[in-house]
Coordinates of C-alpha atoms in Angstrom, one line a residue:
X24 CA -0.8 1.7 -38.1
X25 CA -0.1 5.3 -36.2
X26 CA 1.3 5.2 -32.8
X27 CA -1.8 5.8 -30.4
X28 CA -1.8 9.6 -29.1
X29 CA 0.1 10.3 -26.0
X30 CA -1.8 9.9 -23.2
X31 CA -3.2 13.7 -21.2
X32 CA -1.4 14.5 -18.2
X33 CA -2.5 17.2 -16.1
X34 CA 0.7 16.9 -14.0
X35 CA 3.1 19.3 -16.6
X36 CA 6.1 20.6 -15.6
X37 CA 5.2 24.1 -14.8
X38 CA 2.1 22.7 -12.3
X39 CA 4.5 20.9 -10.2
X40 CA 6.6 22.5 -7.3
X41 CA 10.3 22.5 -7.6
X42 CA 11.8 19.2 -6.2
X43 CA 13.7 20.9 -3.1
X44 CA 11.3 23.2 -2.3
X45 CA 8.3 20.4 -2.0
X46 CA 11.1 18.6 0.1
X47 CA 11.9 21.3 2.7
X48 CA 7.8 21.5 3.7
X49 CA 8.1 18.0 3.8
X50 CA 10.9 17.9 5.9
X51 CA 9.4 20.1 8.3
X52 CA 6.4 18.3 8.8
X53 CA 7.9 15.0 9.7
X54 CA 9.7 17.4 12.3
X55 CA 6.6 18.2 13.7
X56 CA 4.4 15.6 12.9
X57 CA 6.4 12.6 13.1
X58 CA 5.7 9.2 15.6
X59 CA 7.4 6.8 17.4
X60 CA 5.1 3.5 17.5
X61 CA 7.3 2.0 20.0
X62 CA 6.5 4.8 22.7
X63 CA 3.1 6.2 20.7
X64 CA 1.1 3.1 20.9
X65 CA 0.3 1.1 24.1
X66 CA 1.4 -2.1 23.4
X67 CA 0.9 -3.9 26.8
X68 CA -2.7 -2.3 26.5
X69 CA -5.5 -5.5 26.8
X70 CA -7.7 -5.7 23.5
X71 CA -11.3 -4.7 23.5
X72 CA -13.5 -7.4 23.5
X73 CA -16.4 -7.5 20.7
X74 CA -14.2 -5.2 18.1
X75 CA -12.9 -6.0 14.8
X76 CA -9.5 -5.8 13.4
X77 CA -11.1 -4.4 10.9
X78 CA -14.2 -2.9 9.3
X79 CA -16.7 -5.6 8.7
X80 CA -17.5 -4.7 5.3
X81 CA -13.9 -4.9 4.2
X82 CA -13.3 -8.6 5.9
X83 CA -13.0 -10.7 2.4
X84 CA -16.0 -12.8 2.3
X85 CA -18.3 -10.3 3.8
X86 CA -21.6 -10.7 2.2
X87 CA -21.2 -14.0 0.9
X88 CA -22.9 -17.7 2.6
X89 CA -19.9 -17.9 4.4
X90 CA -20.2 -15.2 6.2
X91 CA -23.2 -15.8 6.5
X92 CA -22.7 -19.1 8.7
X93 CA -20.3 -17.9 10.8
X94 CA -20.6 -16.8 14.7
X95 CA -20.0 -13.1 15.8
X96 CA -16.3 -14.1 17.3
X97 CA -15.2 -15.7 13.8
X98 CA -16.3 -12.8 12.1
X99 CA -14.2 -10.9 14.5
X100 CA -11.6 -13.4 14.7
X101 CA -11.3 -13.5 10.7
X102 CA -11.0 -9.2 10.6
X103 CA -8.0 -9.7 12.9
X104 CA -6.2 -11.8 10.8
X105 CA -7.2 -10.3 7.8
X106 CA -5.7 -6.9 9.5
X107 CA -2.7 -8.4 10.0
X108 CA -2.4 -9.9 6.5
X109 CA -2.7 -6.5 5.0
X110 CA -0.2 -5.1 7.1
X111 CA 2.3 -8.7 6.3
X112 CA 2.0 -7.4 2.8
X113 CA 3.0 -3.6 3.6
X114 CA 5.8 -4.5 5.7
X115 CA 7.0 -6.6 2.8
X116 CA 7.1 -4.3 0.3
X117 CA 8.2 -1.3 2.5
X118 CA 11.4 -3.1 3.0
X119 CA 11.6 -3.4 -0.7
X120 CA 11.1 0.4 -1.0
X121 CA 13.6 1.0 1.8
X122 CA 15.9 -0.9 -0.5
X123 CA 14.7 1.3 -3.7
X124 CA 14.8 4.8 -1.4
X125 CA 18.4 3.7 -0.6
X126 CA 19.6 3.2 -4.4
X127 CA 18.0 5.8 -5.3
X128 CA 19.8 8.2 -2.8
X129 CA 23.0 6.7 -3.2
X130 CA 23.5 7.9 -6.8
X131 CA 22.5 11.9 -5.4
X132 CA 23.9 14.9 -3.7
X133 CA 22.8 14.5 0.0
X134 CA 22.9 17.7 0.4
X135 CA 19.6 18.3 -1.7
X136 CA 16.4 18.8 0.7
X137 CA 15.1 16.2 -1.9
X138 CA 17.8 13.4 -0.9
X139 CA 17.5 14.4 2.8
X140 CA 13.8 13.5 2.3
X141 CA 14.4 10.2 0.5
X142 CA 16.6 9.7 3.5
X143 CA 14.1 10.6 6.5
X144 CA 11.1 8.8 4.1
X145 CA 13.8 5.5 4.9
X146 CA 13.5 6.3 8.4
X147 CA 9.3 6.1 8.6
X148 CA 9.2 3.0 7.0
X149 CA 11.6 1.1 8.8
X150 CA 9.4 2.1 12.0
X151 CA 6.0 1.5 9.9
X152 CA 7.7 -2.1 9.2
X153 CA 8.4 -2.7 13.2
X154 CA 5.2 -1.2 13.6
X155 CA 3.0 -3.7 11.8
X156 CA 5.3 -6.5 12.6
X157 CA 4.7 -6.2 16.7
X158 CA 0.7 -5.5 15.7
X159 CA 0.8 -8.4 14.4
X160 CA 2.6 -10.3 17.4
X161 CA 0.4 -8.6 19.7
X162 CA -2.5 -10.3 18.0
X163 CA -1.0 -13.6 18.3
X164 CA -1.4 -14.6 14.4
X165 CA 0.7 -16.6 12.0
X166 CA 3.0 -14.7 10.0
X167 CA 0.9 -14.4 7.1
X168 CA 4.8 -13.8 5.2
X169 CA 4.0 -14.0 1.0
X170 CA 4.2 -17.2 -1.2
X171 CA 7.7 -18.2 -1.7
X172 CA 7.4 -16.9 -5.8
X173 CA 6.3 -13.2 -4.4
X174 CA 8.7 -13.3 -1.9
X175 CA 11.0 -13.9 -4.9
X176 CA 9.4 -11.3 -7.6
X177 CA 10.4 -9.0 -4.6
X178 CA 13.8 -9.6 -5.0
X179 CA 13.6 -8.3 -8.8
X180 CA 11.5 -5.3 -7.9
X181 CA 14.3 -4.4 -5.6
X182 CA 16.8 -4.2 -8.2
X183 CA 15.4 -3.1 -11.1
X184 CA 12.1 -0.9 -9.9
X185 CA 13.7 2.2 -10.6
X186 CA 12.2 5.2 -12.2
X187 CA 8.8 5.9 -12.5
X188 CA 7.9 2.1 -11.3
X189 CA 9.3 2.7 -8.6
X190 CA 7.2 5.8 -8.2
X191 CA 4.2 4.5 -9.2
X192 CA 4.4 1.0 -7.6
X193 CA 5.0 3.0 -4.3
X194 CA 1.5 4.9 -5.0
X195 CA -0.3 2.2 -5.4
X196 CA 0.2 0.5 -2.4
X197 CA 0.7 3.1 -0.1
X198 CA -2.9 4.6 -1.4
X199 CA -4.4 1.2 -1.2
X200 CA -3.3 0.8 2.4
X201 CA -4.1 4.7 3.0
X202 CA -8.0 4.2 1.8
X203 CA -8.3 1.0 4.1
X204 CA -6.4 2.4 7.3
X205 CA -8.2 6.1 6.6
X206 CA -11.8 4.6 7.0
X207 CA -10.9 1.7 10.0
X208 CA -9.1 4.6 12.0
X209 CA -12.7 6.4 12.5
X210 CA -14.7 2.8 12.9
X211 CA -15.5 2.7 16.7
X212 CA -16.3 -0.9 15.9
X213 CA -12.5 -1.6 15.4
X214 CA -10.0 -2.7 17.8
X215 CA -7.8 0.5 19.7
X216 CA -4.8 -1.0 18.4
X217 CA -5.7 -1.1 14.5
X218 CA -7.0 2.2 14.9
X219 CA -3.7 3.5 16.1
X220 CA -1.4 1.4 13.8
X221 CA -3.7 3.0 11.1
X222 CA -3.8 6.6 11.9
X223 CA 0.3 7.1 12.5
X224 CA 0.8 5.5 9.0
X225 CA -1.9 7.5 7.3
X226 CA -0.5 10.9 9.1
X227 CA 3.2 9.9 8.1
X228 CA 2.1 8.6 4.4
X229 CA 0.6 11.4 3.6
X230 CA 4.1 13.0 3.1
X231 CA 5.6 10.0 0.8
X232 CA 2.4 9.7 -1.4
X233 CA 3.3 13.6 -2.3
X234 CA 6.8 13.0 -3.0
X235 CA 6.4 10.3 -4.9
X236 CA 3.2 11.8 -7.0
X237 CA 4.9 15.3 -7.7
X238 CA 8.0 13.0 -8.7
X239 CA 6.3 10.8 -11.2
X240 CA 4.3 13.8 -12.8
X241 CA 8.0 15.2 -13.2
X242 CA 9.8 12.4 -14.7
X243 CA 6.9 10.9 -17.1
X244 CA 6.5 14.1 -19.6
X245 CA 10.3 12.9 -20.3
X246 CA 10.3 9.8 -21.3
X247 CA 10.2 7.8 -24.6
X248 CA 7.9 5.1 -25.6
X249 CA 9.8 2.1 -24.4
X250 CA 10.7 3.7 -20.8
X251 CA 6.3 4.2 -20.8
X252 CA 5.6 1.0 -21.7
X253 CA 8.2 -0.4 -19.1
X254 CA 6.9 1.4 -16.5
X255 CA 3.4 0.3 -17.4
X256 CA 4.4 -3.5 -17.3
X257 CA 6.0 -3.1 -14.1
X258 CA 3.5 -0.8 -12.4
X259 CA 0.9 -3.6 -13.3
X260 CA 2.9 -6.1 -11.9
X261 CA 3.4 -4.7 -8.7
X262 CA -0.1 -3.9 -8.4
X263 CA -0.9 -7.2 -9.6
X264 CA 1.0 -9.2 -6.6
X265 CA 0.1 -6.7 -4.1
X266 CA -3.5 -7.2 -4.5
X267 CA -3.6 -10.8 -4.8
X268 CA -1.4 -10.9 -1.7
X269 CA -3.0 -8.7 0.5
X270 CA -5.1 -11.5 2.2
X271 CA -3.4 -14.7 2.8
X272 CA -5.3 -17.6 1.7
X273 CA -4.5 -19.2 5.3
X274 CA -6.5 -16.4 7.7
X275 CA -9.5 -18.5 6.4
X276 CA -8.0 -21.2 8.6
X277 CA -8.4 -19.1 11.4
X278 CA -12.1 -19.7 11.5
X279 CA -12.4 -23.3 10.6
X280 CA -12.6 -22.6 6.6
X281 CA -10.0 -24.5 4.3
X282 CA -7.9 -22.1 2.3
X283 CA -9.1 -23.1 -0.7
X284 CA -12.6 -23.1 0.1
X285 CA -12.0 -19.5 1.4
X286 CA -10.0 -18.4 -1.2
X287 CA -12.5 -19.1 -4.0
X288 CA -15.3 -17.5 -2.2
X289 CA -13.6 -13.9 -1.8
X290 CA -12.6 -14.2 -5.1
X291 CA -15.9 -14.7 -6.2
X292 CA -17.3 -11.9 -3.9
X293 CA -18.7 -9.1 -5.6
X294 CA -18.4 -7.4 -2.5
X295 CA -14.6 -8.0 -2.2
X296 CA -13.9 -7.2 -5.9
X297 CA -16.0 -3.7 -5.4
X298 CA -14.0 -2.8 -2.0
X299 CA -10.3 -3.7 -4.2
X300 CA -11.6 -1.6 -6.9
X301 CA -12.9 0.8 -4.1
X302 CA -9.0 1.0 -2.7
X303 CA -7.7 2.0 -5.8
X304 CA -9.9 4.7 -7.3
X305 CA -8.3 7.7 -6.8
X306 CA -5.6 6.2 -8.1
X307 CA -6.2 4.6 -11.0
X308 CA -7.2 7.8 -13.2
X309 CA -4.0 9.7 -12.0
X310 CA -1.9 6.8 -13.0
X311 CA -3.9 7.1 -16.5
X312 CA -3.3 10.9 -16.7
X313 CA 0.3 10.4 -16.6
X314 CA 0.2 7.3 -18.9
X315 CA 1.2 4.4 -16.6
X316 CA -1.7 2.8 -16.7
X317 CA -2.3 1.5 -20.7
X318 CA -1.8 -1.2 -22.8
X319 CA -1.1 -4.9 -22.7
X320 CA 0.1 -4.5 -19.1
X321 CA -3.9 -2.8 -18.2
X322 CA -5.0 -6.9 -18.3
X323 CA -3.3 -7.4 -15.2
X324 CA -5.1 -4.5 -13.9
X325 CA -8.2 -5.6 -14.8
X326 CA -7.4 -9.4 -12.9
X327 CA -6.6 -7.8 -10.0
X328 CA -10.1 -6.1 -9.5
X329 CA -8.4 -2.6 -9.4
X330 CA -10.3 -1.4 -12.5

């Protein structure tokens, strides 16, 4: 049987902007639109009574009996801790890019603008990662931390996600958090504080979803078949755990509902499998065009709810 024809990218060499000179413009806006959540949000600030910790549309069993039964305050109760859950997830795997940036820098010249940026890119997320972890303290929530295997999966993405997983696992979950945070920051129906947490890591994420895009459209035209498919299984992965971990089976618990019960019901929701499959559609065809998405691996995608 023939190989299958390579995959189209639109994202060719000669469409892409050299690597320094995409970092200098990215270096100069986190110089001038950078923030500091410890003095940027208002963390002694009360909470607003009657708002959501998130949009009510995007709370996991939204449209389903469950919801259904609930009281106004559970409803609002369960979008806070489903807030919270999300950002548990992006704190974990920002520390595992931290730990991927790092590697990655370490084997470069520093004096590149490109390496600088890796560098300063470090610097955002450790304050998105304090960030979300005093949001969720001033909520007064569990710490919705992963299952003890994805805590452990973690620990191999860290040392092997190198590459264009590392790029592409990167863009997945920073444009899945991007599409939720970009529609709750406008929601007057959701808490100040969301709103806030959402818009500085939408502004400052803006900058690392280039870089990594205009870096995986730069590295995939070179490689062979086996580094593709590679890349492919791992991206899958990643987006495979991430999305099956972004809400922690025990938020249900917060409202009275076993985790089991609650669990089964999102899963079920056609609401909640549209508004996964709603976080990654931009995505998801630029991940095609540059042939990371394909395959075997492309089940994992489909489990997930992402396509």
């Amino acid at each position: 049987m023939s190989a299958p024809a390579a995959p189209r990218r639109t994202g060719s060499k000669d469409r892409v902007a050299d690597r320094d000179d995409t970092a200098t413009r990215l270096l100069r806006s986190s110089v001038t639109t950078s923030y500091d959540p410890s003095i940027d949000i208002d963390w002694d600030a009360p909470l607003v009574e009657g708002r959501y910790g998130v949009a009510p549309e995007r709370v996991s069993l939204y449209g389903t009996a469950l919801w259904e039964q609930m009281s106004e305050e559970q409803r609002i109760t369960l979008s806070i801790h489903e807030f919270c859950s999300v950002a548990r997830i992006g704190l974990w795997f920002e520390m595992i890019l931290m730990q991927m940036l790092l590697r990655y820098a370490y084997d470069r010249d520093p004096r590149r603008a490109h390496i600088q940026y890796a560098l300063v890119e470090i610097a955002d997320e450790c304050r998105h990662s304090m960030m979300f972890a005093k949001a969720t303290e001033r909520y007064g929530v569990p710490d919705y931390a992963p299952t003890t295997l994805t805590h452990e999966l973690g620990r191999i993405m860290k040392t092997v996600g190198t590459g264009p997983a590392m790029f592409a696992g990167t863009l997945f979950v920073e444009e899945v958090l991007d599409q939720l945070q970009r529609e709750s920051m406008r929601d007057d129906r959701v808490q100040p504080l969301s709103r806030m947490v959402n818009k500085i890591h939408v502004t400052e994420e803006a900058r690392h979803v280039r870089y990594a895009r205009e870096e995986l459209q730069r590295i995939m035209p070179k490689v062979n078949r086996r580094q593709r498919e590679l890349a492919r299984t791992l991206t899958a992965a990643i987006a495979h755990v991430v999305a099956r971990n972004l809400i922690h089976p025990e938020v249900y618990r917060s409202v009275g509902i076993d985790p089991r019960v609650g669990r089964a019901a999102a899963d079920a929701n056609p609401n909640h499998r549209e508004s996964l499959r709603w976080t990654a559609r931009k995505l998801v065809p630029f991940l095609r065009e540059q042939g990371v998405i394909g395959g075997p691996s492309e089940l994992l995608w489909k489990r997930a709810h992402l396509v």
